[in-house]
Amino acid sequence: MRYEKPNKAESLLADWVGENRQGVANRKQLNNRKYSNKDDAEIHKLGALGELMFAKLFRLYPDSFFDDYYGKLKGWDITIESLIGIDVKTTTTDPGALIVPRYRKNNPAPFYALMLNRGDRFYYAGAIKGEDVFTDERLDEYIYRVPLQDLKAGRIWDFKGN
C-alpha cells in the first residue's frame, strides 16, 4: 500500500486549514457526527492533512483546499482537468472504512478516495465511483459506509469514459 509522510510545512498548513474549517463550522453551528474519539478540530486537521497527502501521492493540486469548507458548491476536494472530482476522506480507525454522510447523496462527488492515517504516515486505501457509494446495503443510519475491500486500488479516475 502506497503512503506519504507530511513534512513540517504540510503539517502546519493542514493545521491552519483545519482550524479555519472548524471556525466555519462553529459560526454555522454545525455539529460533526462522531465516528471517532477525536475532537472536531482534530478531525478537521487530519482530514486536511489526508487531502494534502492524497494530492502529494498522486501529484495532483488540491484546488478546493482553501474553499469556504462548508457551503462549497462542488462538494469535493480535488478536480482533475475541470472534469473529474474526488472527495478525499481520512480515517484513523483500524481497519477503517470510507464514510460518506447521507446528505451527500443529493450532491455526490464523481469519486471518493480513502486515506488511512497510521501514526505519521498516510496510506492510500483505494477509491470508488460516487454512484457506487449510495446503495441501500451501504446505508447505515446517517452515513454510507464502504468497507476497504470494496475500494479499488490505483488511479481509477483515469480510465476513459468516467
Rosetta silent file (secondary structure, phi, psi, omega in degrees, C-alpha in Angstrom):
SEQUENCE: MRYEKPNKAESLLADWVGENRQGVANRKQLNNRKYSNKDDAEIHKLGALGELMFAKLFRLYPDSFFDDYYGKLKGWDITIESLIGIDVKTTTTDPGALIVPRYRKNNPAPFYALMLNRGDRFYYAGAIKGEDVFTDERLDEYIYRVPLQDLKAGRIWDFKGN
SCORE:     score description
SCORE:     0.000 S_00000001
   1 L     0.000  130.511 -178.012    0.000    0.000    0.000 S_00000001
   2 L   -76.094  148.033  179.131    1.444    3.375   -1.002 S_00000001
   3 E  -145.104  164.271  173.865    1.938    6.081    1.607 S_00000001
   4 E  -133.467  150.095  174.435    3.157    9.628    2.162 S_00000001
   5 L  -115.635  128.703  179.202    4.620   11.320    5.213 S_00000001
   6 L   -71.954  144.878  171.479    3.887   15.023    5.702 S_00000001
   7 L   -88.632  178.006 -175.199    6.757   17.433    6.146 S_00000001
   8 H   -61.056  -43.058 -178.938    6.640   20.237    8.726 S_00000001
   9 H   -63.894  -41.451  179.081    5.231   22.823    6.293 S_00000001
  10 H   -64.968  -40.093  178.367    2.439   20.472    5.165 S_00000001
  11 H   -64.411  -43.840  178.850    1.539   19.699    8.772 S_00000001
  12 H   -65.759  -40.032  178.020    1.403   23.385    9.685 S_00000001
  13 H   -63.840  -44.099  178.705   -0.678   24.208    6.609 S_00000001
  14 H   -64.590  -37.609  175.894   -3.142   21.408    7.388 S_00000001
  15 H   -60.400  -45.550 -179.374   -3.388   22.625   10.999 S_00000001
  16 H   -63.449  -45.989  179.183   -4.205   26.134    9.774 S_00000001
  17 H   -64.186  -44.121  179.061   -6.800   24.899    7.269 S_00000001
  18 H   -60.220  -41.988  177.514   -8.327   22.558    9.863 S_00000001
  19 H   -63.745  -39.751  178.079   -8.640   25.379   12.399 S_00000001
  20 H   -67.413  -39.826  177.061  -10.320   27.571    9.791 S_00000001
  21 H   -63.154  -40.698  177.901  -12.726   24.786    8.822 S_00000001
  22 H   -65.435  -37.773  176.949  -13.598   24.311   12.491 S_00000001
  23 H   -61.456  -42.060  177.043  -14.152   28.068   12.796 S_00000001
  24 H   -63.536  -44.055  179.219  -16.600   27.988    9.882 S_00000001
  25 H   -60.980  -41.202  178.748  -18.390   25.006   11.443 S_00000001
  26 H   -63.968  -45.758 -179.397  -18.647   26.875   14.762 S_00000001
  27 H   -62.751  -36.050 -179.051  -20.030   30.031   13.107 S_00000001
  28 L   -90.323    3.313  179.201  -22.604   27.993   11.194 S_00000001
  29 L    53.693   46.660  178.216  -23.373   25.935   14.316 S_00000001
  30 L   -97.348  134.351  177.785  -22.665   22.663   12.535 S_00000001
  31 L   -99.932  138.386  176.695  -22.016   19.566   14.585 S_00000001
  32 L   -84.360  125.031  175.764  -19.564   16.928   13.463 S_00000001
  33 L   -69.681  129.253 -174.431  -21.086   13.456   13.643 S_00000001
  34 L   -83.751  118.354  172.208  -18.719   11.453   15.823 S_00000001
  35 L  -122.679    9.156  175.814  -17.264    8.308   14.270 S_00000001
  36 L  -148.684  176.789  179.393  -14.061    8.509   16.280 S_00000001
  37 L   -93.160    9.805 -179.093  -12.914    9.610   19.709 S_00000001
  38 L   -85.330  153.591  176.684  -11.148   12.700   18.340 S_00000001
  39 L   -78.292  165.455 -173.810  -12.453   16.224   18.881 S_00000001
  40 H   -57.347  -43.334 -178.308  -13.895   18.193   15.969 S_00000001
  41 H   -62.891  -41.427  179.683  -10.825   20.397   15.433 S_00000001
  42 H   -66.072  -36.932  177.309   -8.518   17.369   15.276 S_00000001
  43 H   -61.735  -43.674  178.676  -10.875   15.684   12.779 S_00000001
  44 H   -64.125  -41.557 -179.937  -10.697   18.764   10.533 S_00000001
  45 H   -65.348  -45.526  179.204   -6.905   18.901   10.775 S_00000001
  46 H   -65.097  -37.782  177.328   -6.456   15.212    9.977 S_00000001
  47 H   -62.342  -44.562  178.903   -8.910   15.499    7.091 S_00000001
  48 H   -63.826  -41.323  179.383   -6.992   18.433    5.636 S_00000001
  49 H   -67.220  -37.680  175.599   -3.690   16.579    6.029 S_00000001
  50 H   -61.060  -40.534  177.159   -5.206   13.484    4.383 S_00000001
  51 H   -62.697  -45.050  179.155   -6.254   15.626    1.407 S_00000001
  52 H   -62.751  -41.752 -178.550   -2.745   17.067    1.103 S_00000001
  53 H   -69.902  -35.202  174.572   -1.113   13.636    1.315 S_00000001
  54 H   -62.343  -47.951 -179.880   -3.502   12.227   -1.304 S_00000001
  55 H   -61.729  -41.705  179.245   -2.667   15.133   -3.622 S_00000001
  56 H   -63.628  -44.454 -178.274    1.063   14.684   -2.954 S_00000001
  57 H   -60.603  -41.097 -177.036    0.893   10.941   -3.572 S_00000001
  58 H  -101.820    8.625  179.219   -0.823   11.347   -6.950 S_00000001
  59 L    53.790   50.656  178.325    0.870   14.633   -7.899 S_00000001
  60 L  -116.322  155.755  177.390   -2.443   16.487   -8.026 S_00000001
  61 L   -96.048  124.268 -178.971   -3.221   20.029   -6.961 S_00000001
  62 L   -77.927   76.424 -168.549   -5.781   20.220   -4.115 S_00000001
  63 L   -66.220  -19.588  178.885   -7.676   23.050   -5.784 S_00000001
  64 L  -101.217    8.821 -174.264  -10.552   23.186   -3.275 S_00000001
  65 L   -57.201  -37.089 -176.926   -8.284   23.052   -0.243 S_00000001
  66 L  -101.061    7.879  178.481   -8.832   26.699    0.690 S_00000001
  67 L   -61.695  157.906  168.966  -12.516   26.903   -0.232 S_00000001
  68 L   -60.985  101.249 -165.818  -15.094   28.008    2.304 S_00000001
  69 L   -52.605  -47.190  178.260  -15.293   24.426    3.519 S_00000001
  70 L   -95.455  121.920 -178.622  -18.977   24.374    4.389 S_00000001
  71 L   106.594    1.025  176.376  -21.052   25.671    1.543 S_00000001
  72 L   -65.337  141.548 -172.082  -18.644   24.855   -1.269 S_00000001
  73 L   -76.263  -39.198 -175.239  -20.664   24.199   -4.387 S_00000001
  74 L   -68.174  -44.074 -178.368  -18.717   21.315   -5.904 S_00000001
  75 L    83.761   22.090  174.525  -18.642   19.128   -2.860 S_00000001
  76 L  -148.192  171.238 -169.930  -15.210   17.623   -3.419 S_00000001
  77 L   -95.419  -32.113 -174.572  -11.568   18.330   -2.694 S_00000001
  78 E  -134.159  134.919  174.847   -9.716   17.854   -5.977 S_00000001
  79 E  -118.557  130.438 -179.351  -10.739   18.489   -9.566 S_00000001
  80 E  -106.644  122.707  177.663   -8.725   16.974  -12.410 S_00000001
  81 L    50.670   37.380  178.103   -8.754   18.796  -15.749 S_00000001
  82 L    58.937   13.704 -175.143  -12.004   20.575  -14.774 S_00000001
  83 L  -122.404  -43.396 -170.323  -13.858   17.295  -15.272 S_00000001
  84 E  -109.587  123.067  178.608  -13.249   14.728  -12.573 S_00000001
  85 E  -105.221  140.162  178.508  -13.928   15.456   -8.891 S_00000001
  86 E  -128.620  124.828  174.049  -12.532   13.452   -5.976 S_00000001
  87 E   -99.002  118.307 -175.403  -13.705   13.804   -2.387 S_00000001
  88 E   -96.633  126.203  175.931  -10.917   12.575   -0.100 S_00000001
  89 E  -111.109  151.585 -179.700  -11.832   11.036    3.256 S_00000001
  90 E  -130.344  139.204  175.947   -9.378   10.178    6.046 S_00000001
  91 E  -134.010  149.818  174.451   -9.733    7.677    8.884 S_00000001
  92 L  -108.801   -7.570 -177.768   -7.604    6.720   11.869 S_00000001
  93 L   -76.015  155.570 -178.382   -9.677    3.679   12.805 S_00000001
  94 L  -121.962  121.229   11.152   -8.403    0.183   12.089 S_00000001
  95 L   -82.738  -18.092  178.467   -9.275   -1.362    9.723 S_00000001
  96 L    90.333  163.977  177.858  -11.343    1.694    8.781 S_00000001
  97 E  -155.847  157.691  174.964  -13.968    2.349    6.138 S_00000001
  98 E   -80.714  122.713 -177.571  -14.885    5.127    3.755 S_00000001
  99 E  -114.476  124.875  178.500  -17.667    7.118    5.445 S_00000001
 100 E  -125.282  127.535  179.787  -19.860    9.485    3.416 S_00000001
 101 E   -60.687  147.068 -177.491  -22.668   11.486    5.044 S_00000001
 102 H   -57.988  -38.416 -177.101  -26.174   10.601    3.917 S_00000001
 103 H   -63.175  -19.759 -179.058  -26.932   14.149    2.726 S_00000001
 104 H   -70.329  -12.299  178.437  -24.177   13.850    0.094 S_00000001
 105 H   -59.629  -30.013 -179.515  -26.396   11.530   -1.957 S_00000001
 106 H   -78.151  -18.620  179.155  -28.083   14.682   -3.321 S_00000001
 107 L  -145.296   66.865 -174.714  -24.744   16.181   -4.463 S_00000001
 108 L   -75.069  152.693  170.048  -22.283   13.296   -4.809 S_00000001
 109 L   -77.579  150.797  175.867  -18.682   13.615   -5.856 S_00000001
 110 L   -60.497  -34.091  178.531  -17.803   11.678   -9.015 S_00000001
 111 E  -140.100  151.531  172.730  -15.216    9.716   -6.970 S_00000001
 112 E  -123.906  138.471  178.338  -14.406    9.138   -3.299 S_00000001
 113 E  -126.174  151.311 -179.322  -10.942    8.179   -2.053 S_00000001
 114 E  -122.131  130.157  172.621   -9.828    6.987    1.372 S_00000001
 115 E  -110.265  135.324  177.456   -6.596    7.760    3.174 S_00000001
 116 E  -102.386  122.713  176.927   -5.656    5.772    6.286 S_00000001
 117 E   -93.099  117.667  178.868   -3.735    7.696    8.943 S_00000001
 118 E  -128.515   95.168 -177.547   -1.339    5.421   10.808 S_00000001
 119 L    67.875 -123.172 -179.463    0.969    7.450   13.023 S_00000001
 120 L   -95.526   10.519 -179.015    2.960    9.832   10.856 S_00000001
 121 E  -114.625  147.766  174.969    2.036    8.045    7.607 S_00000001
 122 E  -120.949  116.287 -178.306   -0.968    8.384    5.332 S_00000001
 123 E   -99.749  140.666  174.293   -1.753    5.314    3.246 S_00000001
 124 E   -84.740  116.004 -178.050   -3.941    5.301    0.161 S_00000001
 125 E   -88.274  -26.458 -179.226   -6.584    2.615    0.733 S_00000001
 126 E   140.718 -177.422 -177.064   -8.388    2.995   -2.597 S_00000001
 127 E  -142.531  168.901 -179.220  -11.239    4.791   -4.311 S_00000001
 128 E  -151.041  147.341  175.017  -14.762    4.190   -5.565 S_00000001
 129 E   -65.540  141.788  179.879  -17.100    5.852   -8.048 S_00000001
 130 H   -55.782  -40.987 -178.743  -19.589    8.136   -6.333 S_00000001
 131 H   -63.517  -21.834 -179.917  -22.529    6.340   -7.899 S_00000001
 132 H   -87.910   -8.690  179.775  -21.352    3.089   -6.258 S_00000001
 133 H   -77.230  -42.664 -166.714  -21.318    4.583   -2.741 S_00000001
 134 L   -90.917   67.495  177.733  -25.015    5.331   -2.378 S_00000001
 135 L  -113.501  156.522 -178.074  -26.589    1.873   -2.290 S_00000001
 136 H   -59.514  -37.833 -177.888  -29.133    0.569    0.206 S_00000001
 137 H   -70.926  -18.485  178.127  -26.748   -2.066    1.567 S_00000001
 138 H   -90.227  -15.325 -176.568  -24.147    0.610    2.412 S_00000001
 139 E   -69.689  125.631 -179.259  -26.634    2.867    4.235 S_00000001
 140 E  -134.168   87.671 -177.725  -26.022    2.842    7.999 S_00000001
 141 L    61.195 -100.970 -175.776  -28.357    5.329    9.721 S_00000001
 142 L  -100.693    5.859 -175.239  -26.915    8.778    8.765 S_00000001
 143 E  -136.271  163.039  166.403  -23.966    7.578    6.701 S_00000001
 144 E  -107.137  128.636 -176.841  -22.937    5.392    3.816 S_00000001
 145 E  -114.428  120.689  178.943  -20.153    3.005    4.876 S_00000001
 146 E  -111.576  113.178  179.523  -17.880    1.478    2.227 S_00000001
 147 E   -67.590  155.678 -177.018  -15.581   -1.266    3.594 S_00000001
 148 H   -54.005  -39.101 -176.507  -11.950   -1.317    2.485 S_00000001
 149 H   -66.495  -14.937  178.100  -12.409   -4.456    0.385 S_00000001
 150 H   -90.434   -5.771  178.173  -14.923   -2.572   -1.817 S_00000001
 151 L   -85.857  150.036  179.133  -12.380    0.137   -2.722 S_00000001
 152 E  -106.054  137.935 -179.332  -10.270   -0.162   -5.854 S_00000001
 153 L   -77.550  160.738  175.184   -6.536    0.493   -5.804 S_00000001
 154 L    84.491 -167.706 -176.904   -4.786    2.891   -8.140 S_00000001
 155 L   -92.938   73.015 -176.127   -5.995    5.850  -10.150 S_00000001
 156 H   -65.430  -18.576 -179.680   -9.461    4.591  -11.007 S_00000001
 157 H   -79.705   -4.885 -179.716  -10.454    8.104  -12.073 S_00000001
 158 H   -87.875   -9.232 -177.908   -8.024    7.989  -15.008 S_00000001
 159 L   -67.928  142.302  177.588   -9.975    5.465  -17.041 S_00000001
 160 L   -64.309  145.651  176.809  -11.539    6.781  -20.234 S_00000001
 161 L    92.218   -0.470  177.978  -15.287    7.229  -20.126 S_00000001
 162 L   -78.901    0.000    0.000  -15.512    8.386  -16.484 S_00000001
